[in-house]
Short mmCIF file of C-alpha atoms in Angstrom, two decimals:
data_model
loop_
_atom_site.label_atom_id
_atom_site.label_comp_id
_atom_site.label_asym_id
_atom_site.label_seq_id
_atom_site.Cartn_x
_atom_site.Cartn_y
_atom_site.Cartn_z
CA UNK A 1 0.03 -0.01 0.09
CA UNK A 2 2.84 2.40 0.61
CA UNK A 3 4.67 1.44 -2.43
CA UNK A 4 1.56 2.52 -4.16
CA UNK A 5 1.01 5.89 -2.41
CA UNK A 6 4.73 6.74 -2.79
CA UNK A 7 4.09 5.85 -6.74
CA UNK A 8 1.13 8.13 -6.98
CA UNK A 9 3.11 10.77 -4.68
CA UNK A 10 5.85 10.61 -7.52
CA UNK A 11 3.62 10.52 -10.43
CA UNK A 12 1.25 14.11 -8.74
CA UNK A 13 4.74 15.72 -8.05
CA UNK A 14 6.01 14.78 -11.42
CA UNK A 15 3.11 16.58 -13.29
CA UNK A 16 3.26 19.28 -10.98
CA UNK A 17 6.56 19.68 -12.07
CA UNK A 18 6.03 20.08 -15.48
CA UNK A 19 2.95 22.73 -14.43
CA UNK A 20 5.59 24.79 -12.50
CA UNK A 21 8.12 24.82 -15.97
CA UNK A 22 4.98 26.42 -17.82
CA UNK A 23 4.52 29.34 -15.17
CA UNK A 24 7.41 31.09 -16.48
CA UNK A 25 5.05 32.81 -19.12
CA UNK A 26 2.16 33.87 -17.37
CA UNK A 27 4.83 35.02 -14.13
CA UNK A 28 6.68 37.26 -16.69
CA UNK A 29 3.11 38.89 -18.31
CA UNK A 30 2.23 42.64 -17.71
CA UNK A 31 0.25 43.21 -14.72
CA UNK A 32 -2.41 44.98 -16.64
CA UNK A 33 -4.55 45.27 -20.17
CA UNK A 34 -6.95 47.50 -21.36
CA UNK A 35 -10.37 46.77 -23.66
CA UNK A 36 -11.97 48.70 -26.37
CA UNK A 37 -14.17 50.82 -23.53
CA UNK A 38 -11.38 51.92 -21.54
CA UNK A 39 -11.28 49.71 -18.99
CA UNK A 40 -8.11 48.51 -16.93
CA UNK A 41 -8.42 44.52 -16.90
CA UNK A 42 -5.76 42.46 -14.43
CA UNK A 43 -3.92 40.14 -16.56
CA UNK A 44 -3.64 37.47 -14.06
CA UNK A 45 -3.21 33.73 -14.97
CA UNK A 46 -5.67 31.40 -12.47
CA UNK A 47 -2.57 28.72 -12.74
CA UNK A 48 -0.23 31.19 -10.73
CA UNK A 49 -2.73 31.52 -7.50
CA UNK A 50 -3.61 27.43 -7.91
CA UNK A 51 0.43 26.66 -7.44
CA UNK A 52 0.94 29.44 -4.70
CA UNK A 53 -2.22 27.87 -2.88
CA UNK A 54 -0.68 24.11 -3.28
CA UNK A 55 2.72 25.29 -2.24
CA UNK A 56 1.32 27.10 0.83
CA UNK A 57 -0.88 23.99 1.52
CA UNK A 58 2.18 21.46 1.54
CA UNK A 59 4.09 24.28 3.75
CA UNK A 60 1.36 24.00 6.61
CA UNK A 61 0.97 20.45 6.51
CA UNK A 62 4.81 19.93 6.92
CA UNK A 63 5.36 18.27 3.16
CA UNK A 64 8.46 20.70 2.27
CA UNK A 65 10.33 17.56 1.26
CA UNK A 66 7.37 17.26 -1.75
CA UNK A 67 8.53 20.31 -3.07
CA UNK A 68 10.23 19.96 -6.11
CA UNK A 69 13.66 22.19 -6.79
CA UNK A 70 11.93 24.19 -9.80
CA UNK A 71 9.71 25.87 -6.96
CA UNK A 72 12.84 27.74 -5.65
CA UNK A 73 12.78 30.72 -8.42
CA UNK A 74 9.25 31.30 -7.57
CA UNK A 75 8.82 30.66 -3.99
CA UNK A 76 9.86 34.26 -2.91
CA UNK A 77 7.54 35.72 -5.23
CA UNK A 78 4.41 33.56 -4.78
CA UNK A 79 5.01 34.46 -0.72
CA UNK A 80 3.12 37.78 -1.19
CA UNK A 81 1.77 37.04 -4.87
CA UNK A 82 -1.78 36.05 -3.49
CA UNK A 83 -1.94 39.15 -1.70
CA UNK A 84 -0.74 41.42 -4.51
CA UNK A 85 -3.27 39.95 -6.67
CA UNK A 86 -6.09 40.53 -4.21
CA UNK A 87 -4.83 44.49 -3.76
CA UNK A 88 -4.83 44.82 -7.57
CA UNK A 89 -7.88 43.10 -7.93
CA UNK A 90 -9.92 45.40 -5.98
CA UNK A 91 -7.58 48.44 -7.45
CA UNK A 92 -8.79 47.87 -11.01
CA UNK A 93 -12.47 47.07 -10.26
CA UNK A 94 -12.80 50.34 -7.98
CA UNK A 95 -11.17 51.97 -10.98
CA UNK A 96 -13.43 50.68 -13.55
CA UNK A 97 -16.29 51.41 -11.33
CA UNK A 98 -15.29 55.04 -10.76
CA UNK A 99 -14.64 55.74 -14.34
CA UNK A 100 -17.80 54.20 -15.67
CA UNK A 101 -19.99 56.33 -13.00
CA UNK A 102 -18.15 59.65 -12.30
CA UNK A 103 -19.86 62.50 -13.65
CA UNK A 104 -17.82 65.46 -15.06
CA UNK A 105 -18.37 67.45 -12.16
CA UNK A 106 -17.34 64.89 -9.43
CA UNK A 107 -14.18 63.94 -11.94
CA UNK A 108 -13.22 67.72 -11.72
CA UNK A 109 -13.55 67.61 -7.78
CA UNK A 110 -11.07 64.43 -7.65
CA UNK A 111 -8.94 65.48 -10.85
CA UNK A 112 -5.64 65.53 -8.81
CA UNK A 113 -5.85 62.13 -7.33
CA UNK A 114 -7.45 61.00 -10.37
CA UNK A 115 -4.27 62.23 -12.22
CA UNK A 116 -2.09 60.15 -9.52
CA UNK A 117 -3.90 57.25 -9.85
CA UNK A 118 -3.74 57.21 -13.48
CA UNK A 119 0.10 57.94 -13.07
CA UNK A 120 0.60 54.99 -10.82
CA UNK A 121 -1.16 52.71 -13.30
CA UNK A 122 1.08 53.94 -15.97
CA UNK A 123 3.61 53.11 -13.96
CA UNK A 124 2.55 49.64 -13.27
CA UNK A 125 2.14 49.21 -17.51
CA UNK A 126 6.02 47.44 -17.75
CA UNK A 127 5.57 45.44 -14.45
CA UNK A 128 5.29 41.59 -14.39
CA UNK A 129 4.43 39.09 -11.47
CA UNK A 130 7.84 38.87 -10.98
CA UNK A 131 9.04 42.20 -10.82
CA UNK A 132 10.45 43.85 -7.44
CA UNK A 133 8.78 45.65 -4.65
CA UNK A 134 5.32 44.30 -6.49
CA UNK A 135 3.71 44.26 -3.45
CA UNK A 136 5.05 47.98 -2.28
CA UNK A 137 3.31 48.98 -5.85
CA UNK A 138 -0.16 47.35 -5.00
CA UNK A 139 -0.27 48.52 -1.62
CA UNK A 140 0.48 52.41 -2.99
CA UNK A 141 -2.27 51.61 -5.63
CA UNK A 142 -4.81 50.12 -3.46
CA UNK A 143 -4.73 52.72 -1.03
CA UNK A 144 -5.43 55.50 -3.34
CA UNK A 145 -7.75 54.24 -5.31
CA UNK A 146 -9.61 53.11 -2.17
CA UNK A 147 -9.67 56.65 -0.68
CA UNK A 148 -10.81 58.12 -3.49
CA UNK A 149 -13.56 54.79 -3.98
CA UNK A 150 -14.53 55.53 -0.74
CA UNK A 151 -15.15 59.74 -0.89
CA UNK A 152 -16.67 59.38 -4.22
CA UNK A 153 -19.47 56.61 -2.97
CA UNK A 154 -20.25 58.27 0.06
CA UNK A 155 -20.64 61.47 -1.72
CA UNK A 156 -23.13 59.48 -4.25
CA UNK A 157 -24.72 58.12 -1.50
CA UNK A 158 -25.73 61.40 -0.16
CA UNK A 159 -27.06 62.28 -3.23
CA UNK A 160 -29.15 59.64 -4.17
CA UNK A 161 -30.73 59.94 -0.56
CA UNK A 162 -31.60 63.05 -1.81
CA UNK A 163 -32.69 62.31 -5.29
CA UNK A 164 -35.15 59.67 -3.63
CA UNK A 165 -36.62 62.58 -1.48
CA UNK A 166 -37.41 64.48 -4.91
CA UNK A 167 -38.87 61.41 -6.41
CA UNK A 168 -41.82 61.39 -4.26
CA UNK A 169 -42.69 64.82 -5.53
CA UNK A 170 -44.29 63.52 -8.37
CA UNK A 171 -46.10 60.91 -7.02
CA UNK A 172 -49.63 62.62 -7.29
CA UNK A 173 -50.72 65.88 -8.68
CA UNK A 174 -51.53 68.67 -6.47
CA UNK A 175 -55.02 68.89 -7.47
CA UNK A 176 -56.96 65.72 -7.89
CA UNK A 177 -60.85 64.87 -7.64
CA UNK A 178 -61.94 63.01 -4.55
CA UNK A 179 -63.53 60.24 -6.83
CA UNK A 180 -63.27 59.61 -10.35
CA UNK A 181 -66.74 61.26 -11.05
CA UNK A 182 -66.39 63.98 -8.70
CA UNK A 183 -65.88 67.89 -9.76
CA UNK A 184 -63.13 70.27 -9.06
CA UNK A 185 -64.03 73.84 -7.32
CA UNK A 186 -60.34 75.19 -6.51
CA UNK A 187 -62.05 77.37 -3.91
CA UNK A 188 -59.79 76.23 -1.91
CA UNK A 189 -56.02 76.27 -3.68
CA UNK A 190 -53.91 75.30 -0.64
CA UNK A 191 -55.08 71.70 -0.59
CA UNK A 192 -54.01 69.04 1.67
CA UNK A 193 -51.77 67.42 -1.50
CA UNK A 194 -50.39 71.07 -1.91
CA UNK A 195 -49.45 71.64 1.60
CA UNK A 196 -48.03 67.58 1.40
CA UNK A 197 -46.09 68.74 -1.67
CA UNK A 198 -44.45 71.90 0.02
CA UNK A 199 -43.56 70.03 2.78
CA UNK A 200 -41.46 67.32 0.88
CA UNK A 201 -39.75 70.12 -1.05
CA UNK A 202 -38.94 71.85 2.36
CA UNK A 203 -37.65 68.17 3.52
CA UNK A 204 -35.62 67.60 0.76
CA UNK A 205 -33.97 71.03 0.46
CA UNK A 206 -33.03 70.97 4.09
CA UNK A 207 -31.46 67.52 2.94
CA UNK A 208 -29.70 68.95 0.13
CA UNK A 209 -28.40 71.38 2.05
CA UNK A 210 -26.68 68.99 4.69
CA UNK A 211 -25.29 66.97 1.67
CA UNK A 212 -23.75 70.21 0.19
CA UNK A 213 -21.82 70.66 3.30
CA UNK A 214 -20.97 67.03 4.02
CA UNK A 215 -19.77 66.71 0.25
CA UNK A 216 -17.28 69.73 0.49
CA UNK A 217 -15.84 68.57 3.21
CA UNK A 218 -15.53 64.89 1.99
CA UNK A 219 -13.88 66.61 -1.65
CA UNK A 220 -11.59 68.61 0.62
CA UNK A 221 -12.82 71.15 -2.06
CA UNK A 222 -12.65 74.85 -1.96
CA UNK A 223 -16.26 76.45 -1.85
CA UNK A 224 -15.19 79.43 -3.90
CA UNK A 225 -13.58 77.29 -6.41
CA UNK A 226 -15.00 76.89 -10.40
CA UNK A 227 -15.19 73.06 -9.85
CA UNK A 228 -16.90 73.28 -6.57
CA UNK A 229 -19.61 75.97 -8.15
CA UNK A 230 -19.60 73.41 -11.40
CA UNK A 231 -20.36 70.90 -8.68
CA UNK A 232 -23.31 72.80 -7.21
CA UNK A 233 -24.88 73.51 -10.41
CA UNK A 234 -25.05 69.95 -10.65
CA UNK A 235 -26.86 69.26 -7.84
CA UNK A 236 -29.11 72.04 -8.68
CA UNK A 237 -29.70 70.61 -12.21
CA UNK A 238 -31.03 67.52 -9.90
CA UNK A 239 -33.51 69.83 -8.23
CA UNK A 240 -34.62 71.58 -10.84
CA UNK A 241 -35.16 68.52 -12.51
CA UNK A 242 -37.47 67.24 -9.84
CA UNK A 243 -39.44 70.48 -9.83
CA UNK A 244 -40.45 69.96 -13.66
CA UNK A 245 -41.18 66.56 -12.85
CA UNK A 246 -43.55 67.45 -10.04
CA UNK A 247 -45.12 70.40 -11.79
CA UNK A 248 -45.74 68.81 -14.85
CA UNK A 249 -47.34 65.89 -13.43
CA UNK A 250 -49.96 68.20 -12.31
CA UNK A 251 -50.09 70.48 -15.03
CA UNK A 252 -50.80 67.14 -17.35
CA UNK A 253 -53.53 66.26 -14.72
CA UNK A 254 -55.30 69.53 -15.15
CA UNK A 255 -54.70 69.31 -19.00
CA UNK A 256 -56.17 65.50 -19.50
CA UNK A 257 -59.01 66.73 -17.48
CA UNK A 258 -59.86 69.66 -19.65
CA UNK A 259 -59.52 67.66 -23.13
CA UNK A 260 -62.51 68.07 -24.98
CA UNK A 261 -61.41 64.92 -26.57
CA UNK A 262 -60.69 62.76 -23.91
CA UNK A 263 -64.30 61.07 -24.02
CA UNK A 264 -63.00 58.30 -21.22
CA UNK A 265 -63.38 61.09 -18.08
CA UNK A 266 -66.15 62.66 -16.25
CA UNK A 267 -66.93 66.15 -16.35
CA UNK A 268 -64.06 68.21 -14.15
CA UNK A 269 -65.75 71.13 -13.54
CA UNK A 270 -69.45 73.11 -13.27
CA UNK A 271 -70.10 76.53 -14.25
CA UNK A 272 -73.63 78.29 -12.93
CA UNK A 273 -75.84 80.14 -14.88
CA UNK A 274 -78.08 82.75 -13.03
CA UNK A 275 -81.05 85.11 -14.02
CA UNK A 276 -80.41 88.53 -12.44
CA UNK A 277 -80.88 91.72 -14.47
CA UNK A 278 -79.66 89.39 -17.38
CA UNK A 279 -77.95 86.38 -17.60
CA UNK A 280 -74.79 86.08 -15.59
CA UNK A 281 -72.32 83.04 -14.77
CA UNK A 282 -70.42 82.03 -11.92
CA UNK A 283 -68.05 82.11 -12.24
CA UNK A 284 -67.95 84.87 -14.83
CA UNK A 285 -67.00 83.22 -18.89
CA UNK A 286 -65.76 86.61 -19.92
CA UNK A 287 -61.77 86.31 -19.80
CA UNK A 288 -60.76 89.37 -18.56
CA UNK A 289 -63.18 89.70 -15.60
CA UNK A 290 -61.55 89.44 -12.16
CA UNK A 291 -63.20 85.90 -10.90
CA UNK A 292 -63.46 84.27 -14.20
CA UNK A 293 -63.36 80.93 -15.28
CA UNK A 294 -60.05 81.95 -17.06
CA UNK A 295 -58.71 83.71 -13.89
CA UNK A 296 -59.67 80.54 -11.90
CA UNK A 297 -57.55 78.23 -13.84
CA UNK A 298 -54.88 80.84 -14.14
CA UNK A 299 -54.68 80.78 -10.12
CA UNK A 300 -54.52 77.00 -9.90
CA UNK A 301 -51.81 76.88 -12.37
CA UNK A 302 -49.82 79.62 -10.66
CA UNK A 303 -50.40 77.51 -7.49
CA UNK A 304 -48.88 74.88 -9.05
CA UNK A 305 -45.96 76.84 -10.08
CA UNK A 306 -45.75 78.39 -6.42
CA UNK A 307 -44.05 75.12 -5.65
CA UNK A 308 -40.94 76.19 -7.13
CA UNK A 309 -40.85 79.09 -4.25
CA UNK A 310 -40.44 76.82 -1.64
CA UNK A 311 -36.78 76.04 -2.17
CA UNK A 312 -33.87 78.21 -2.48
CA UNK A 313 -31.40 78.25 -5.21
CA UNK A 314 -27.92 76.54 -3.74
CA UNK A 315 -25.69 78.97 -5.45
CA UNK A 316 -27.83 82.02 -5.44
CA UNK A 317 -28.49 83.49 -1.81
CA UNK A 318 -32.23 84.51 -1.53
CA UNK A 319 -33.41 83.29 -5.13
CA UNK A 320 -35.56 80.69 -5.66
CA UNK A 321 -36.14 78.06 -8.56
CA UNK A 322 -39.43 80.00 -9.67
CA UNK A 323 -37.72 82.10 -12.36
CA UNK A 324 -36.17 79.13 -13.73
CA UNK A 325 -39.08 76.91 -13.66
CA UNK A 326 -41.13 79.98 -15.45
CA UNK A 327 -38.89 79.82 -18.23
CA UNK A 328 -39.31 75.92 -18.96
CA UNK A 329 -40.74 75.64 -22.34
CA UNK A 330 -42.16 72.61 -22.03
CA UNK A 331 -44.28 73.52 -18.92
CA UNK A 332 -44.99 77.27 -20.82
CA UNK A 333 -46.55 74.79 -23.85
CA UNK A 334 -48.74 72.57 -21.17
CA UNK A 335 -50.18 75.82 -19.73
CA UNK A 336 -50.76 76.93 -22.99
CA UNK A 337 -52.75 74.04 -23.71
CA UNK A 338 -54.80 74.32 -20.69
CA UNK A 339 -55.81 77.84 -20.94
CA UNK A 340 -56.72 77.10 -24.50
CA UNK A 341 -59.05 74.37 -23.18
CA UNK A 342 -60.59 76.64 -20.66
CA UNK A 343 -61.18 79.33 -23.25
CA UNK A 344 -62.60 77.06 -25.91
CA UNK A 345 -65.02 75.53 -23.13
CA UNK A 346 -66.15 79.50 -21.85
CA UNK A 347 -66.68 80.26 -25.32
CA UNK A 348 -69.01 77.22 -25.84
CA UNK A 349 -70.85 77.87 -22.81
CA UNK A 350 -71.59 81.09 -23.99
CA UNK A 351 -72.96 79.84 -27.29
CA UNK A 352 -75.33 77.45 -25.25
CA UNK A 353 -76.37 80.82 -22.89
CA UNK A 354 -77.11 82.90 -26.28
CA UNK A 355 -79.73 80.49 -26.91
CA UNK A 356 -82.01 81.59 -24.27
CA UNK A 357 -81.78 85.29 -25.56
CA UNK A 358 -84.78 85.08 -27.48
CA UNK A 359 -86.91 84.92 -24.18
CA UNK A 360 -84.85 88.11 -22.95
CA UNK A 361 -88.31 90.10 -23.10
CA UNK A 362 -89.26 88.01 -20.05
CA UNK A 363 -86.51 89.74 -18.08
CA UNK A 364 -85.64 92.56 -19.98
CA UNK A 365 -89.15 94.66 -20.57
CA UNK A 366 -91.16 95.96 -17.72
CA UNK A 367 -94.36 93.79 -17.49
CA UNK A 368 -96.67 96.49 -16.57
CA UNK A 369 -95.87 98.89 -19.45
CA UNK A 370 -96.30 95.84 -21.72
CA UNK A 371 -99.85 94.61 -20.06
CA UNK A 372 -100.73 98.42 -20.50
CA UNK A 373 -99.87 98.63 -23.99
CA UNK A 374 -101.59 95.43 -24.37
CA UNK A 375 -104.72 96.68 -23.22
CA UNK A 376 -104.57 99.54 -24.96
CA UNK A 377 -103.67 98.23 -28.47
CA UNK A 378 -104.40 94.43 -28.04
CA UNK A 379 -101.49 92.27 -29.94
CA UNK A 380 -98.94 93.78 -32.37
CA UNK A 381 -98.70 91.75 -35.58
CA UNK A 382 -95.46 91.23 -36.87
CA UNK A 383 -96.39 93.47 -39.94
CA UNK A 384 -97.16 96.45 -37.09
CA UNK A 385 -93.86 95.64 -35.46
CA UNK A 386 -92.16 96.15 -39.18
CA UNK A 387 -93.61 98.95 -39.73
CA UNK A 388 -92.81 100.39 -36.34
CA UNK A 389 -89.08 99.61 -36.81
CA UNK A 390 -88.93 101.54 -40.39
CA UNK A 391 -90.99 104.74 -38.88
CA UNK A 392 -90.27 104.41 -35.03
CA UNK A 393 -91.11 108.44 -35.11
CA UNK A 394 -93.93 108.49 -37.21
CA UNK A 395 -95.82 105.10 -35.78
CA UNK A 396 -98.70 105.22 -33.50
CA UNK A 397 -100.92 102.41 -33.00
CA UNK A 398 -104.77 102.94 -32.85
CA UNK A 399 -106.63 102.43 -29.78
CA UNK A 400 -107.94 99.01 -29.91
CA UNK A 401 -108.34 96.93 -26.61
CA UNK A 402 -107.99 93.27 -26.89
CA UNK A 403 -110.85 90.45 -27.15
CA UNK A 404 -111.02 88.23 -24.69
CA UNK A 405 -110.12 85.50 -27.17
CA UNK A 406 -106.88 87.66 -27.96
CA UNK A 407 -106.14 87.31 -24.06
CA UNK A 408 -106.25 83.82 -23.59
CA UNK A 409 -104.40 83.40 -26.66
CA UNK A 410 -101.56 85.36 -24.77
CA UNK A 411 -102.19 83.11 -21.77
CA UNK A 412 -101.99 80.20 -23.59
CA UNK A 413 -98.55 81.03 -25.59
CA UNK A 414 -97.24 81.90 -21.70
CA UNK A 415 -98.65 78.19 -20.52
CA UNK A 416 -96.78 76.54 -23.85
CA UNK A 417 -93.56 78.40 -23.10
CA UNK A 418 -93.57 77.11 -19.50
CA UNK A 419 -93.79 73.76 -20.49
CA UNK A 420 -91.48 74.21 -23.57
CA UNK A 421 -88.88 75.34 -20.89
CA UNK A 422 -89.93 73.39 -18.02
CA UNK A 423 -87.93 70.61 -20.13
CA UNK A 424 -84.84 72.36 -19.86
CA UNK A 425 -82.21 69.99 -18.76
CA UNK A 426 -81.06 71.71 -15.24
CA UNK A 427 -77.54 70.60 -16.39
CA UNK A 428 -76.30 71.31 -19.90
CA UNK A 429 -72.87 69.23 -20.95
CA UNK A 430 -70.75 72.14 -22.91
CA UNK A 431 -68.00 70.02 -23.48
CA UNK A 432 -66.79 66.61 -22.05
CA UNK A 433 -64.96 68.31 -18.86
CA UNK A 434 -67.25 71.41 -18.72
CA UNK A 435 -70.87 71.31 -17.24
CA UNK A 436 -73.25 74.43 -17.47
CA UNK A 437 -75.59 74.34 -14.47
CA UNK A 438 -78.78 75.81 -15.49
CA UNK A 439 -80.90 75.09 -12.34
CA UNK A 440 -80.99 78.69 -10.83
CA UNK A 441 -81.51 80.36 -14.07
CA UNK A 442 -84.18 77.80 -15.07
CA UNK A 443 -86.35 78.54 -11.81
CA UNK A 444 -85.89 82.20 -12.16
CA UNK A 445 -87.14 82.11 -15.82
CA UNK A 446 -89.99 79.90 -15.03
CA UNK A 447 -90.91 81.87 -12.31
CA UNK A 448 -90.98 84.61 -14.60
CA UNK A 449 -93.02 83.10 -16.82
CA UNK A 450 -95.75 82.38 -14.29
CA UNK A 451 -95.65 86.12 -13.25
CA UNK A 452 -96.44 87.25 -16.51
CA UNK A 453 -99.05 84.66 -17.01
CA UNK A 454 -100.45 85.14 -13.82
CA UNK A 455 -100.58 89.03 -14.70
CA UNK A 456 -102.21 88.35 -18.03
CA UNK A 457 -104.71 86.29 -16.33
CA UNK A 458 -105.64 88.74 -13.23
CA UNK A 459 -105.89 91.57 -15.79
CA UNK A 460 -108.48 89.70 -18.06
CA UNK A 461 -110.60 89.03 -15.09
CA UNK A 462 -110.72 92.47 -14.18
CA UNK A 463 -111.74 93.84 -17.83
CA UNK A 464 -114.10 91.06 -18.12
CA UNK A 465 -116.03 91.92 -14.99
CA UNK A 466 -115.76 95.73 -16.19
CA UNK A 467 -117.07 95.02 -19.42
CA UNK A 468 -114.32 96.72 -21.20
CA UNK A 469 -113.20 94.11 -23.19
CA UNK A 470 -113.87 94.15 -27.42
CA UNK A 471 -116.17 92.25 -28.73
CA UNK A 472 -115.43 90.52 -31.83
CA UNK A 473 -118.08 91.52 -33.57
CA UNK A 474 -117.18 95.59 -33.00
CA UNK A 475 -114.38 94.95 -35.52
CA UNK A 476 -117.72 94.90 -37.78
#
């Protein structure tokens, strides 16, 4: 059995000697290579580490007698080779990660250290795995890249924390329906969503100021340097992008819900039509009037933009991001589209209201004067009205009191008009997003018709009892 083990041992050692003789080439290779993506690659053959582990194992097992003479030329080098390989592997991995992840403004802040790293890598290009002082070189490169990597990673983590806070800004618009079918009234522009958004922006702003101070210390930079100001501008661009996203979110919600082509949504807003001395609207439908529908939505959009006032610029003491956001062309385009929808809806609502103008005599004319004229002259024919228009100064209607039948014809017309207008829907859909609530107008109009009808009936009863109605045969 011992003879078999000895023979097997001799066979393994013999095979190992052959493999060790083949280590000359990989041991004499350069430490680093590069690829087409400008990455540094560690040029290390795994067979070297395998040999090193086997030698270490045999020594630990007190089996040095099994080590072949050929190992002597590698033993001194292999002693620290595993540590060197580990240090260089970490260094190369960090370098490549940094080279790909560094933004321009970060690279400028570590320009001096980065140049030192590049110089060390350049010095390592002619070195091989059997070069002298390899451990010292690996430790120097490792320490330098580790220091830079820790700085960059920590500063990036700080910035990422702020970015994560900023991402919460655009999760929900500041103006939303309570339910998919509910209407907006915009009587209170400082909604809970708005207040929450301001709170989120304030928290992120405070965190960004903390990050700015901490990263200044980590980069060991001069706050007045061009490099630091560029880095600050980079951080400001993150805030600006976040504000743009959150304002866009709210604008797009308003735009979607005021789009007349969007038939999938329920009505979004309601305008009320009333009858006072004339037809009026609440809010007004005239663009330039204070408190008009146009002004309501202008105020809504301005409130959305006011979020940018909740955070001060990092580079400009006292100023906010409002002016920057206000110049954003994309957001300006969304605002313009919204206001076009509002103007279009208001104009169409006015067209709907215009349909009732033909009944304006009911509220514009004095009922007592009209009734008195009717009692004196009876009904005026269309021809007589045309003559009056042409000869207004000369026209004098003859005294011709109405007959009972003419009186009743007028009353019937009022009753028919009442039935007709009673069929008016209390709420008119102007566009898919805009409703015109005519409930109050309808009630007022019907009440006016009742008054006119009642007045004519009362006057008929009065004249009939006095015998002052003209008989048909009187026209003889």
